[in-house]
Tab-separated table of C-alpha atoms in Angstrom:
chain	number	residue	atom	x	y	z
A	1	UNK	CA	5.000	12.805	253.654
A	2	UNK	CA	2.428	14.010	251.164
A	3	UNK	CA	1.402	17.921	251.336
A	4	UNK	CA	-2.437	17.824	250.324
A	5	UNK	CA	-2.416	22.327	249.069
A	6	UNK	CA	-5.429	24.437	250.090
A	7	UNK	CA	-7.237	25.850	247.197
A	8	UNK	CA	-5.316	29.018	248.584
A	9	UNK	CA	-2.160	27.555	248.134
A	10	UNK	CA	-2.559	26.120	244.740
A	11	UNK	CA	-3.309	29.648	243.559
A	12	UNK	CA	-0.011	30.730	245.357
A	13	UNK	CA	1.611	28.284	243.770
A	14	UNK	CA	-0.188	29.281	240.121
A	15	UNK	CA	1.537	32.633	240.263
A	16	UNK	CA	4.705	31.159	240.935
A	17	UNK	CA	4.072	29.377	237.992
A	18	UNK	CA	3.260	31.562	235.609
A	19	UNK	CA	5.926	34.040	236.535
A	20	UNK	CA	8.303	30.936	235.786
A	21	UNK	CA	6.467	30.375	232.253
A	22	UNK	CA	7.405	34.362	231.709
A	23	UNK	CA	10.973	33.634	232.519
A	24	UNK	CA	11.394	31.243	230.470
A	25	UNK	CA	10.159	32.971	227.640
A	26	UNK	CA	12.704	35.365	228.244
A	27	UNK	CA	15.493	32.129	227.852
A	28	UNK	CA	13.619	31.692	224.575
A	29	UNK	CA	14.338	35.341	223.317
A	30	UNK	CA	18.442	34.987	223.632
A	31	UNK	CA	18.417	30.894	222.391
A	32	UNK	CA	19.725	31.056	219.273
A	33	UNK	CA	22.820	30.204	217.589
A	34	UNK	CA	25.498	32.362	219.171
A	35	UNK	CA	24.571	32.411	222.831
A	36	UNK	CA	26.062	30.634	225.407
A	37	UNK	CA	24.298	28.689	228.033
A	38	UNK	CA	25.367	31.224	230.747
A	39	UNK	CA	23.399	33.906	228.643
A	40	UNK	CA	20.218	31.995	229.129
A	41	UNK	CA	21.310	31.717	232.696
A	42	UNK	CA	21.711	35.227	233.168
A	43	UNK	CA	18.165	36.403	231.108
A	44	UNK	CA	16.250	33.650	233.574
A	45	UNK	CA	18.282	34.824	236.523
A	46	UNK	CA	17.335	38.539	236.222
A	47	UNK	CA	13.820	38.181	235.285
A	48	UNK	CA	12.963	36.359	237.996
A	49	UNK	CA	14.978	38.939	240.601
A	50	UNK	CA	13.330	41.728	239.041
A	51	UNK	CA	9.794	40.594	239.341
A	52	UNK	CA	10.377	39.631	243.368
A	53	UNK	CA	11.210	36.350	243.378
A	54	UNK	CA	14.360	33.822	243.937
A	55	UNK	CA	15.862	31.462	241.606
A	56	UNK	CA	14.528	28.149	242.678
A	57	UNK	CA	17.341	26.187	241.930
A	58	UNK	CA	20.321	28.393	242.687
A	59	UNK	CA	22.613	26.535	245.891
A	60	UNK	CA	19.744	23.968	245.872
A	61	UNK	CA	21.900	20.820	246.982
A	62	UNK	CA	24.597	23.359	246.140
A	63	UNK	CA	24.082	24.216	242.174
A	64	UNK	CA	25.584	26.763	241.284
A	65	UNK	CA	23.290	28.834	238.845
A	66	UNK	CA	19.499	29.282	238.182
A	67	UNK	CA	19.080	27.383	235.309
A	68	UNK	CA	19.529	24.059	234.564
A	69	UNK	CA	20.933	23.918	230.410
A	70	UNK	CA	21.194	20.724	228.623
A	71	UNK	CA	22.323	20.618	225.417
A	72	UNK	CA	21.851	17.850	222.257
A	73	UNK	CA	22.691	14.436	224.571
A	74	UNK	CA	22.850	15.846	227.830
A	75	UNK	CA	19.721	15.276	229.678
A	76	UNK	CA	19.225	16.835	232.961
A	77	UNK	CA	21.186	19.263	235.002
A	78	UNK	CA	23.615	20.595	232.754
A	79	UNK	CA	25.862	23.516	234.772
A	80	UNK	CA	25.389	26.612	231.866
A	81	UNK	CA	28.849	27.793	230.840
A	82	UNK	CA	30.297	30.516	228.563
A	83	UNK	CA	31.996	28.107	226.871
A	84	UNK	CA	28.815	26.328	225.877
A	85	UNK	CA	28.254	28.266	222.889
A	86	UNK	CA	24.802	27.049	220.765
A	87	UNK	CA	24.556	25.864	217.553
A	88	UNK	CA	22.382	25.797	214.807
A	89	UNK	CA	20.849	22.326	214.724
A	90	UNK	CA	21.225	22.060	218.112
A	91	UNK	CA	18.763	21.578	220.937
A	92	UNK	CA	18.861	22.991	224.556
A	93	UNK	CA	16.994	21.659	227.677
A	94	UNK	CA	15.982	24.382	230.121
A	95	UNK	CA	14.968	23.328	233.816
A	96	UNK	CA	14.238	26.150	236.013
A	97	UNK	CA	12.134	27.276	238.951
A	98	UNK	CA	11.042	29.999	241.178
A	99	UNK	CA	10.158	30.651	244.586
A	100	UNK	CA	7.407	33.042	245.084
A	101	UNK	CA	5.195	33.981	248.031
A	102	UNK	CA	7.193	30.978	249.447
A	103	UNK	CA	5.816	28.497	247.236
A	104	UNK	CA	8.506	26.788	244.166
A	105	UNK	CA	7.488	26.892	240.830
A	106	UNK	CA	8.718	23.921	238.033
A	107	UNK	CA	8.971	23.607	234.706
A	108	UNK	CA	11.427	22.924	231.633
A	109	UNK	CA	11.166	22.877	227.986
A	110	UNK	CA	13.394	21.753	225.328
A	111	UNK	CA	14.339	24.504	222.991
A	112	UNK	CA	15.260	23.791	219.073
A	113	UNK	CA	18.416	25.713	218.346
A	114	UNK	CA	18.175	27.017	214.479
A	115	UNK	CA	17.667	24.659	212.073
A	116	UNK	CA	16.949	21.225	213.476
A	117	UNK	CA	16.626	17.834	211.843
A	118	UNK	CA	13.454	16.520	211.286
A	119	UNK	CA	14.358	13.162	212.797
A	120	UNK	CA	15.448	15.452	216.791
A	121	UNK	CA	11.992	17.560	216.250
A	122	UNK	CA	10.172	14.604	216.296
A	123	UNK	CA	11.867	13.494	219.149
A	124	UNK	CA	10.634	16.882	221.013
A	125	UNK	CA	7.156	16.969	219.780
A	126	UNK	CA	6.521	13.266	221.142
A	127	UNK	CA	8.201	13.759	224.503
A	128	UNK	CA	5.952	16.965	224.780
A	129	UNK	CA	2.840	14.855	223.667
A	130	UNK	CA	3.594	12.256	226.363
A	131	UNK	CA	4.138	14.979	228.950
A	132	UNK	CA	-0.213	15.768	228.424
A	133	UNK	CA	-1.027	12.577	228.081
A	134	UNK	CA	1.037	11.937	231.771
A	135	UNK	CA	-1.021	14.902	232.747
A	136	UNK	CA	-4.070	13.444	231.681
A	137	UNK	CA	-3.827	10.654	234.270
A	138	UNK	CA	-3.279	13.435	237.067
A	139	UNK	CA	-6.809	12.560	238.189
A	140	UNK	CA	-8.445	12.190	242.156
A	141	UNK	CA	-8.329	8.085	241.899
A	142	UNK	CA	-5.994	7.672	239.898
A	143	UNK	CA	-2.398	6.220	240.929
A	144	UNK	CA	1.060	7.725	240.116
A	145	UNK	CA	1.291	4.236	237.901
A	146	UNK	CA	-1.170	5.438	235.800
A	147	UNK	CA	0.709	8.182	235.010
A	148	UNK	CA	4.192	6.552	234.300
A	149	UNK	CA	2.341	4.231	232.221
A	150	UNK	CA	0.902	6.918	229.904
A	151	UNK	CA	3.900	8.535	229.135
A	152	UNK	CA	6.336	5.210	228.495
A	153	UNK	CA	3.821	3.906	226.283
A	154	UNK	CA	3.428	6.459	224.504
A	155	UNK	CA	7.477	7.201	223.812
A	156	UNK	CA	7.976	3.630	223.285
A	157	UNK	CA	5.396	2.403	220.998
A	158	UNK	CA	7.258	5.443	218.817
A	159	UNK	CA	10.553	3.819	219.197
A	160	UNK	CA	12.107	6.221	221.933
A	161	UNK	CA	13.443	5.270	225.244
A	162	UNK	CA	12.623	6.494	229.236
A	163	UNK	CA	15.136	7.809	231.336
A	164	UNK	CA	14.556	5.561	234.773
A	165	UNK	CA	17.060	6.989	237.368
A	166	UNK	CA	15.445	11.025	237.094
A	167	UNK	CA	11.660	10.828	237.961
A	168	UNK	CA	9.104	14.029	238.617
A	169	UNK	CA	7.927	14.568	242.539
A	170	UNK	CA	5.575	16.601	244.615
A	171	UNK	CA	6.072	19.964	244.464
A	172	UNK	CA	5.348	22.996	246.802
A	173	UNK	CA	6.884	24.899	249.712
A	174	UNK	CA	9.864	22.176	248.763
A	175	UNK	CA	10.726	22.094	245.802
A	176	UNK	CA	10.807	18.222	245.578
A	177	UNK	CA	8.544	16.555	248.025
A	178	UNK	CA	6.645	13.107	247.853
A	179	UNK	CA	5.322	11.782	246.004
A	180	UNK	CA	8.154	10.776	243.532
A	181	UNK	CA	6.518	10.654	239.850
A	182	UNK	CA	7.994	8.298	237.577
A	183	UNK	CA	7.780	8.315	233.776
A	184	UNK	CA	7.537	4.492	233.585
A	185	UNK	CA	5.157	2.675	235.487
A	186	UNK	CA	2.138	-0.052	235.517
A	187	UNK	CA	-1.597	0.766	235.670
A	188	UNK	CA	-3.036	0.504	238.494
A	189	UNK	CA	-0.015	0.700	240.774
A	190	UNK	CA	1.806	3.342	243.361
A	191	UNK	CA	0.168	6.195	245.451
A	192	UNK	CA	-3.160	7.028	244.967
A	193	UNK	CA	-3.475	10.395	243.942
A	194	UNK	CA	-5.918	12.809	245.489
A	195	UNK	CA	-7.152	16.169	245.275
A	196	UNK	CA	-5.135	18.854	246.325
A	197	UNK	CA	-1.552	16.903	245.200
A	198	UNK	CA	0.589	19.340	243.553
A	199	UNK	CA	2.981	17.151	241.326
A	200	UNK	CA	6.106	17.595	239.017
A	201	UNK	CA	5.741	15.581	235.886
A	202	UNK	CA	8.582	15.714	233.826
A	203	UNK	CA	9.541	13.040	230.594
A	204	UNK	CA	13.029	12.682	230.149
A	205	UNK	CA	13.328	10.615	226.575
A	206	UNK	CA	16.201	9.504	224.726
A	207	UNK	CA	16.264	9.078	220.992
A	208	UNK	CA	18.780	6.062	221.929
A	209	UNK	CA	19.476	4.081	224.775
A	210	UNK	CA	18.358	4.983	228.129
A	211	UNK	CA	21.531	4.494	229.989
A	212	UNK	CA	23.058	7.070	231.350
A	213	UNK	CA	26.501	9.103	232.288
A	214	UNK	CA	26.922	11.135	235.180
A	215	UNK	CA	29.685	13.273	234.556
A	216	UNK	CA	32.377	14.051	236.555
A	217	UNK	CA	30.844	17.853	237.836
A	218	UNK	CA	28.434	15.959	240.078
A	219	UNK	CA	25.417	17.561	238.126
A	220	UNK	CA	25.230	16.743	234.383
A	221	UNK	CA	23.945	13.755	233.125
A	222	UNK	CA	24.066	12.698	229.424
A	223	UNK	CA	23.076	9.476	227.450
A	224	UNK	CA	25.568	6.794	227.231
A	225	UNK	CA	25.401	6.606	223.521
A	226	UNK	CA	25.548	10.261	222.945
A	227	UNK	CA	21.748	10.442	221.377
A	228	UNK	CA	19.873	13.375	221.844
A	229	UNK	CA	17.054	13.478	224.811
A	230	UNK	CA	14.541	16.000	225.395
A	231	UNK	CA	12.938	17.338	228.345
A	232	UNK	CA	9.608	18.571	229.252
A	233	UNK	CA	7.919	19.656	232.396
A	234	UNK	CA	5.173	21.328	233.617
A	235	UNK	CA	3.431	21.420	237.303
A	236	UNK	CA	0.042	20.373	238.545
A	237	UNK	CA	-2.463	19.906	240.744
A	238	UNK	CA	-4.509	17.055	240.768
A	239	UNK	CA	-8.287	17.592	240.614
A	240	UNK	CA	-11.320	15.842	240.392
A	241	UNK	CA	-12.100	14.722	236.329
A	242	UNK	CA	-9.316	16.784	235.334
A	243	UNK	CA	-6.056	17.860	236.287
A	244	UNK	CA	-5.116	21.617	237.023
A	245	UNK	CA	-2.123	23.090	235.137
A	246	UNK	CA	-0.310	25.639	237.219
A	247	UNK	CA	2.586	26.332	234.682
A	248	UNK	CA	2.480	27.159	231.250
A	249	UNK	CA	4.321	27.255	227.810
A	250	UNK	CA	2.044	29.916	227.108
A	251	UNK	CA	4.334	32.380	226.932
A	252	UNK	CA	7.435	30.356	225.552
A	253	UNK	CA	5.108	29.179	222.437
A	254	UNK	CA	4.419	33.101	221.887
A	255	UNK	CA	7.710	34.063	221.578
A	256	UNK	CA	9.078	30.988	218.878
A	257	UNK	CA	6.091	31.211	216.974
A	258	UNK	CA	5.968	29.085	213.787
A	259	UNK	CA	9.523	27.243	215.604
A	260	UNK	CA	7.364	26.293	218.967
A	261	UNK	CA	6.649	22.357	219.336
């Protein structure tokens, strides 16, 4: 079932949001060459404690942290270790969330670790381009096809690949509901979207192949081929003429500066 959100509830769901963008600026303080993934962990863990809310992701389905940490060819749902240690020319894919005034919060961004090749920043800055041009489509009328569409066009015609098994969804007192939102798609088809929709959109983009490993911890997933992926998300809700962004990189793009995407 689709949640249509008050105009209430989408600014609920807004300062969840933004207190997740804050967090996550605080994971992009401490990644760096040196840290381990269960440093990030910890900084996103704490922040969001101290400011009153709960780690949207910790037990969900049973994970065991706050933080979902990627790193180089791992795409989604990487378990953050202290063994994980980062490295300069690395890159590190953050998923996170909040809960706050009982509404989740959503959002990743793929973090360049040190000195990165030009060839893996390019493969950041177009999965992060796709992710607005997916939000473009966020519309009233539109379809979630329309969305899909926009972002695997937009990787492909540049060469990349789209992961197919991991897709974006509603999001709101759950933190996945329906609808489930694709990164591939035709124009025209799926779910209609309408105002009040609060939606996930997420592109997960391989430099490679787009097959996939799931590895034997029942969480991480990498690449097949061992390529580097990148991850971007933000939340939304969808409007009339234009969608609504209800997360940010505001505060992530702050603290890299001249590094940011």
């Amino acid at each position: 079932m689709i949640f249509l959100k008050t105009d209430e509830e989408i600014e609920l769901l807004r300062e969840s949001n933004i207190l997740l963008g804050k967090a996550m600026a605080e994971v992009a303080k401490v990644a760096k060459p040196g840290a381990t993934t269960a440093q990030l962990d910890k900084v996103f863990h704490e922040f969001i404690c101290d400011n009153g809310a709960v780690p949207g992701f910790l037990n969900y389905e049973g994970f065991p942290n706050a933080l979902c940490t990627s790193v180089n060819e791992k795409v989604v749902h990487g378990i953050p270790s202290d063994k994980d240690v980062l490295k300069d020319g690395d890159i590190v894919s953050c998923d996170g969330g909040c809960i706050l005034h009982g509404f989740n919060s959503d959002s990743a961004y793929t973090f360049p670790i040190g000195e990165v090749s030009p060839e893996v920043m390019t493969l950041l800055r177009t999965t992060k381009e796709s992710l607005f041009k997916g939000i473009e489509m966020a519309v009233e009328g539109r379809r979630v096809g329309d969305i899909g569409y926009a972002v695997q066009s937009y990787c492909e015609q540049r060469g990349y690949s789209v992961v197919r098994e991991l897709v974006g969804h509603g999001v709101g007192r759950s933190l996945h509901e329906s609808p489930e939102v694709p990164n591939y798609g035709k124009r025209g088809n799926g779910v209609v979207l309408k105002s009040g929709m609060t939606i996930a959109i997420e592109p997960m983009i391989c430099m490679g192949r787009r097959n996939l490993i799931f590895e034997s911890d029942g969480w991480t997933t990498r690449t097949a081929d061992r390529k580097p992926a990148a991850h971007y998300e933000l939340s939304v809700a969808v409007r009339k003429g234009k969608a609504d962004i209800l997360s940010t990189f505001k505060y992530i793009e702050e603290v890299l500066g001249p590094r940011a995407i």
